[in-house]
Amino acid sequence: MVTIETPRSPRSRKHAQWEKWGWLYMRYSGAVLLILIFGHIVINLLSGEGIKQIDFAFVAGKWASPFWQVYDVLMLWLALIHGTNGMRTIVNDYTERETVRKALNYTLWIVCGLLIVLGTLVCVTFDPCIDQAMRASLEVCKG
Amino acid sequence: MPTKPAGTLYRGKTGMWSWVLHRITGVAIFFFLLVHTLDTALVRVSPEAYNAVINTYKTPIIGLAELGLVAALLFHGLNGVRVMLIDFWRKGSKYQNVMFWIVIGIAFILFLGFAPRHLMHVFG
Ligand code: HEM
């Protein structure tokens, strides 16, 4: 039996505050993500050769500029936290047992954290010189 | 004795269906993002590994699935703006129904702009 909380059911002030920040985050991050994701699709899938142009050299070209590194890392953080917090809402809606709910939510945030660390490291430690063709042509690889 | 149907919180109409669609598209985009973060991480492994995986994105079947992904993003993103207007704009809830159809309309137009170009890239 699922019980739905009444608005007056007890909840600590701190918890309510925390939920409010989550609620606000979904909206502010959504507004920024709208611009970042639509921009990402226009640059990567609409312009030039679209999906056919995507390869190691394409990524290397983009990440040669700090602008696109910041852009992509920001998009990664905002989207993963937005998506994970949204999934948490859904888990809270549909799970009936507290242990299941907790287990799913912990899993979500652990996966979110790992992917944020992985994605950020990949972007900031990116090295175009691991590619043979780049090693021959790029000035930065010759030093 | 016929039994009455159980009470429900689901109220139908655009208010409910926009929420259902927002939820389904949100989950779909979330799982794509998990995969997409991992496939992009291969640029740190080797150019060959990255290119091999990204080439599967250029096949007809995945190419068509990308249309679905973009459609889901268009709806979720634009409906997200509708949700924000309902929450923050004084007249938002009054116009939620017409805003739903505006969201569908804009998403449809943007999709028609995207789809032919993308299909040309995939099949051209
Ligand atoms: C394109 C820009 C985006 C906008 C404008 C946006 C907007 C929103 C908003 C305002 C909500 C809160 C809905 C509510 O509280 O009723 C939401 C929920 C959600 N979003 Fe997004 N979002 C965007 C991108 C994404 C992305 C990239 C993901 C996946 C990684 C995602 C996954 C979700 C999920 C799972 C929910 C929870 C749905 C629910 O509770 O029913 N969204 N989004």
XYZ file of N, CA, C and O in Angstrom, chain A residues 61-143:
332
model
N 40.233 18.762 -31.884
C 40.077 20.120 -32.385
C 39.278 20.983 -31.419
O 39.621 22.132 -31.136
N 38.199 20.418 -30.904
C 37.358 21.180 -29.973
C 38.098 21.462 -28.659
O 38.123 22.585 -28.174
N 38.702 20.407 -28.096
C 39.311 20.550 -26.768
C 40.673 21.242 -26.805
O 41.308 21.433 -25.767
N 41.115 21.645 -28.007
C 42.302 22.499 -28.062
C 41.958 23.864 -27.478
O 42.837 24.637 -27.089
N 40.658 24.165 -27.420
C 40.239 25.456 -26.880
C 39.652 25.287 -25.481
O 38.771 24.458 -25.264
N 40.144 26.098 -24.515
C 39.602 26.010 -23.147
C 38.097 26.297 -23.115
O 37.401 25.797 -22.254
N 37.620 27.096 -24.078
C 36.194 27.410 -24.110
C 35.359 26.135 -24.170
O 34.433 25.937 -23.395
N 35.707 25.236 -25.116
C 34.920 24.009 -25.271
C 35.165 23.033 -24.131
O 34.298 22.220 -23.803
N 36.346 23.095 -23.515
C 36.581 22.240 -22.347
C 35.665 22.645 -21.202
O 35.010 21.813 -20.581
N 35.612 23.961 -20.937
C 34.748 24.453 -19.867
C 33.283 24.143 -20.203
O 32.511 23.682 -19.365
N 32.915 24.397 -21.457
C 31.548 24.136 -21.935
C 31.150 22.682 -21.664
O 30.111 22.403 -21.074
N 32.019 21.759 -22.088
C 31.668 20.339 -21.974
C 31.677 19.844 -20.536
O 30.815 19.056 -20.136
N 32.634 20.333 -19.729
C 32.677 19.900 -18.325
C 31.461 20.453 -17.567
O 30.823 19.736 -16.786
N 31.111 21.706 -17.866
C 29.926 22.299 -17.226
C 28.667 21.509 -17.593
O 27.838 21.178 -16.730
N 28.554 21.171 -18.881
C 27.391 20.409 -19.343
C 27.345 19.047 -18.645
O 26.280 18.595 -18.222
N 28.519 18.436 -18.496
C 28.596 17.118 -17.844
C 28.089 17.180 -16.405
O 27.235 16.387 -15.995
N 28.606 18.133 -15.634
C 28.210 18.256 -14.225
C 26.723 18.576 -14.090
O 25.997 17.917 -13.347
N 26.278 19.592 -14.825
C 24.881 20.007 -14.701
C 23.935 18.881 -15.095
O 22.961 18.602 -14.401
N 24.235 18.204 -16.218
C 23.318 17.181 -16.726
C 23.303 15.951 -15.820
O 22.240 15.396 -15.541
N 24.481 15.517 -15.349
C 24.505 14.317 -14.511
C 23.794 14.568 -13.179
O 23.027 13.722 -12.707
N 24.018 15.732 -12.580
C 23.350 16.004 -11.294
C 21.847 16.205 -11.519
O 21.021 15.693 -10.761
N 21.476 16.900 -12.596
C 20.058 17.102 -12.926
C 19.376 15.754 -13.169
O 18.316 15.473 -12.608
N 19.991 14.923 -13.999
C 19.399 13.625 -14.314
C 19.313 12.731 -13.088
O 18.302 12.075 -12.845
N 20.386 12.722 -12.285
C 20.390 11.864 -11.093
C 19.353 12.340 -10.078
O 18.623 11.533 -9.496
N 19.254 13.642 -9.883
C 18.252 14.145 -8.946
C 16.834 13.868 -9.455
O 15.933 13.564 -8.669
N 16.657 13.934 -10.778
C 15.353 13.584 -11.354
C 15.027 12.114 -11.145
O 13.899 11.757 -10.805
N 16.035 11.258 -11.331
C 15.839 9.822 -11.108
C 15.508 9.550 -9.639
O 14.721 8.662 -9.317
N 16.112 10.323 -8.739
C 15.837 10.178 -7.299
C 14.357 10.468 -7.018
O 13.701 9.740 -6.274
N 13.835 11.518 -7.664
C 12.413 11.834 -7.501
C 11.553 10.642 -7.929
O 10.591 10.281 -7.256
N 11.934 10.046 -9.059
C 11.147 8.935 -9.598
C 11.247 7.716 -8.684
O 10.249 7.051 -8.396
N 12.461 7.431 -8.187
C 12.647 6.325 -7.242
C 11.785 6.563 -6.000
O 11.076 5.665 -5.528
N 11.814 7.772 -5.476
C 11.001 8.082 -4.290
C 9.513 7.878 -4.558
O 8.753 7.520 -3.669
N 9.083 8.132 -5.809
C 7.664 7.986 -6.141
C 7.226 6.527 -6.197
O 6.104 6.203 -5.825
N 8.092 5.664 -6.722
C 7.616 4.322 -7.053
C 8.072 3.215 -6.115
O 7.544 2.117 -6.166
N 9.093 3.458 -5.268
C 9.510 2.376 -4.371
C 8.590 2.358 -3.151
O 8.099 3.382 -2.707
N 8.358 1.136 -2.672
C 7.472 1.016 -1.513
C 8.252 0.675 -0.263
O 7.827 0.985 0.838
N 9.401 -0.005 -0.442
C 10.171 -0.364 0.752
C 11.347 0.572 0.936
O 12.084 0.868 -0.004
N 11.535 1.013 2.163
C 12.574 1.984 2.485
C 13.966 1.491 2.103
O 14.782 2.254 1.574
N 14.233 0.198 2.339
C 15.574 -0.323 2.019
C 15.841 -0.269 0.516
O 16.938 0.073 0.087
N 14.816 -0.609 -0.282
C 14.965 -0.570 -1.742
C 15.195 0.864 -2.200
O 16.083 1.152 -3.002
N 14.407 1.756 -1.642
C 14.526 3.175 -1.997
C 15.939 3.688 -1.707
O 16.592 4.283 -2.566
N 16.425 3.404 -0.497
C 17.760 3.863 -0.114
C 18.825 3.265 -1.013
O 19.727 3.971 -1.480
N 18.723 1.950 -1.273
C 19.730 1.266 -2.092
C 19.779 1.873 -3.493
O 20.866 2.143 -4.031
N 18.621 2.110 -4.088
C 18.590 2.681 -5.441
C 19.162 4.098 -5.449
O 19.939 4.464 -6.337
N 18.790 4.887 -4.460
C 19.278 6.270 -4.437
C 20.787 6.349 -4.199
O 21.480 7.140 -4.834
N 21.303 5.499 -3.288
C 22.752 5.484 -3.097
C 23.455 5.082 -4.391
O 24.447 5.690 -4.791
N 22.919 4.056 -5.066
C 23.516 3.617 -6.333
C 23.545 4.760 -7.339
O 24.566 5.008 -7.993
N 22.418 5.470 -7.458
C 22.348 6.585 -8.410
C 23.438 7.618 -8.148
O 24.149 8.035 -9.066
N 23.596 8.017 -6.871
C 24.559 9.088 -6.583
C 25.999 8.604 -6.705
O 26.887 9.378 -7.084
N 26.243 7.318 -6.407
C 27.603 6.793 -6.589
C 27.969 6.786 -8.074
O 29.045 7.250 -8.468
N 27.036 6.306 -8.913
C 27.281 6.296 -10.356
C 27.485 7.725 -10.859
O 28.404 8.009 -11.630
N 26.649 8.632 -10.394
C 26.755 10.042 -10.793
C 28.143 10.587 -10.442
O 28.817 11.188 -11.285
N 28.583 10.340 -9.194
C 29.883 10.848 -8.751
C 31.027 10.263 -9.567
O 31.936 10.990 -10.002
N 30.977 8.951 -9.804
C 32.049 8.306 -10.567
C 32.123 8.867 -11.982
O 33.215 9.144 -12.502
N 30.962 9.054 -12.625
C 30.975 9.551 -14.003
C 31.424 11.006 -14.071
O 32.089 11.414 -15.027
N 31.096 11.793 -13.049
C 31.562 13.185 -13.026
C 33.089 13.219 -12.916
O 33.765 13.941 -13.665
N 33.640 12.394 -12.010
C 35.099 12.350 -11.850
C 35.749 11.862 -13.146
O 36.676 12.490 -13.669
N 35.220 10.758 -13.691
C 35.784 10.197 -14.921
C 35.731 11.217 -16.063
O 36.750 11.519 -16.699
N 34.552 11.769 -16.315
C 34.373 12.685 -17.437
C 35.236 13.936 -17.311
O 35.820 14.407 -18.287
N 35.320 14.457 -16.080
C 36.120 15.665 -15.868
C 37.597 15.377 -16.103
O 38.290 16.141 -16.776
N 38.077 14.230 -15.558
C 39.485 13.876 -15.774
C 39.782 13.679 -17.250
O 40.807 14.131 -17.763
N 38.887 12.997 -17.961
C 39.095 12.757 -19.391
C 39.260 14.079 -20.128
O 40.149 14.238 -20.961
N 38.437 15.043 -19.783
C 38.474 16.312 -20.503
C 39.699 17.153 -20.127
O 40.376 17.695 -21.004
N 40.018 17.256 -18.820
C 41.115 18.154 -18.448
C 42.495 17.533 -18.669
O 43.478 18.251 -18.818
N 42.577 16.183 -18.717
C 43.891 15.573 -18.963
C 44.022 15.126 -20.414
O 44.954 14.403 -20.766
N 43.072 15.541 -21.264
C 43.084 15.092 -22.659
C 44.427 15.385 -23.342
O 44.987 16.464 -23.180
N 44.903 14.405 -24.095
C 46.207 14.541 -24.743
C 46.108 14.162 -26.222
O 46.014 12.989 -26.559
N 46.119 15.167 -27.120
C 45.984 14.853 -28.552
C 47.166 14.046 -29.077
O 47.055 13.366 -30.093
N 48.301 14.100 -28.357
C 49.522 13.475 -28.868
C 49.511 11.948 -28.773
O 50.454 11.303 -29.240
N 48.467 11.359 -28.170
C 48.427 9.890 -28.188
C 48.088 9.378 -29.589
O 48.160 8.196 -29.863
N 47.715 10.301 -30.485
C 47.418 9.912 -31.861
C 48.653 10.120 -32.739
O 49.284 11.172 -32.700
N 48.982 9.081 -33.548
C 50.176 9.122 -34.387
C 50.173 10.311 -35.359
O 51.156 11.050 -35.460
N 49.030 10.496 -36.040
C 48.933 11.575 -37.031
C 49.111 12.936 -36.363
O 49.745 13.836 -36.908
N 48.539 13.072 -35.152
C 48.663 14.338 -34.427
C 50.117 14.570 -34.021
O 50.610 15.687 -34.053
N 50.777 13.490 -33.606
C 52.171 13.617 -33.169
C 53.025 14.197 -34.276
O 53.938 14.991 -34.037
N 52.709 13.801 -35.512
C 53.500 14.282 -36.644
C 53.162 15.719 -37.012
O 54.028 16.461 -37.467
N 51.910 16.101 -36.824
C 51.500 17.409 -37.348
C 51.388 18.522 -36.304
O 51.547 19.690 -36.620
N 51.094 18.173 -35.054
C 50.850 19.228 -34.069
C 52.138 19.752 -33.442
O 53.002 18.984 -33.026
N 52.215 21.067 -33.346
C 53.370 21.721 -32.746
C 53.540 21.297 -31.283
O 54.645 20.997 -30.833
N 52.388 21.236 -30.545
C 52.467 20.932 -29.108
C 53.030 19.546 -28.833
O 53.491 19.260 -27.728
N 52.970 18.640 -29.818
C 53.430 17.270 -29.591
C 54.929 17.135 -29.827
O 55.519 16.088 -29.581
N 55.558 18.187 -30.381
C 56.955 18.052 -30.792
C 57.959 18.429 -29.713
O 59.102 18.008 -29.764
N 57.499 19.188 -28.724
C 58.398 19.711 -27.700
C 59.151 18.669 -26.883
O 58.886 17.505 -26.887
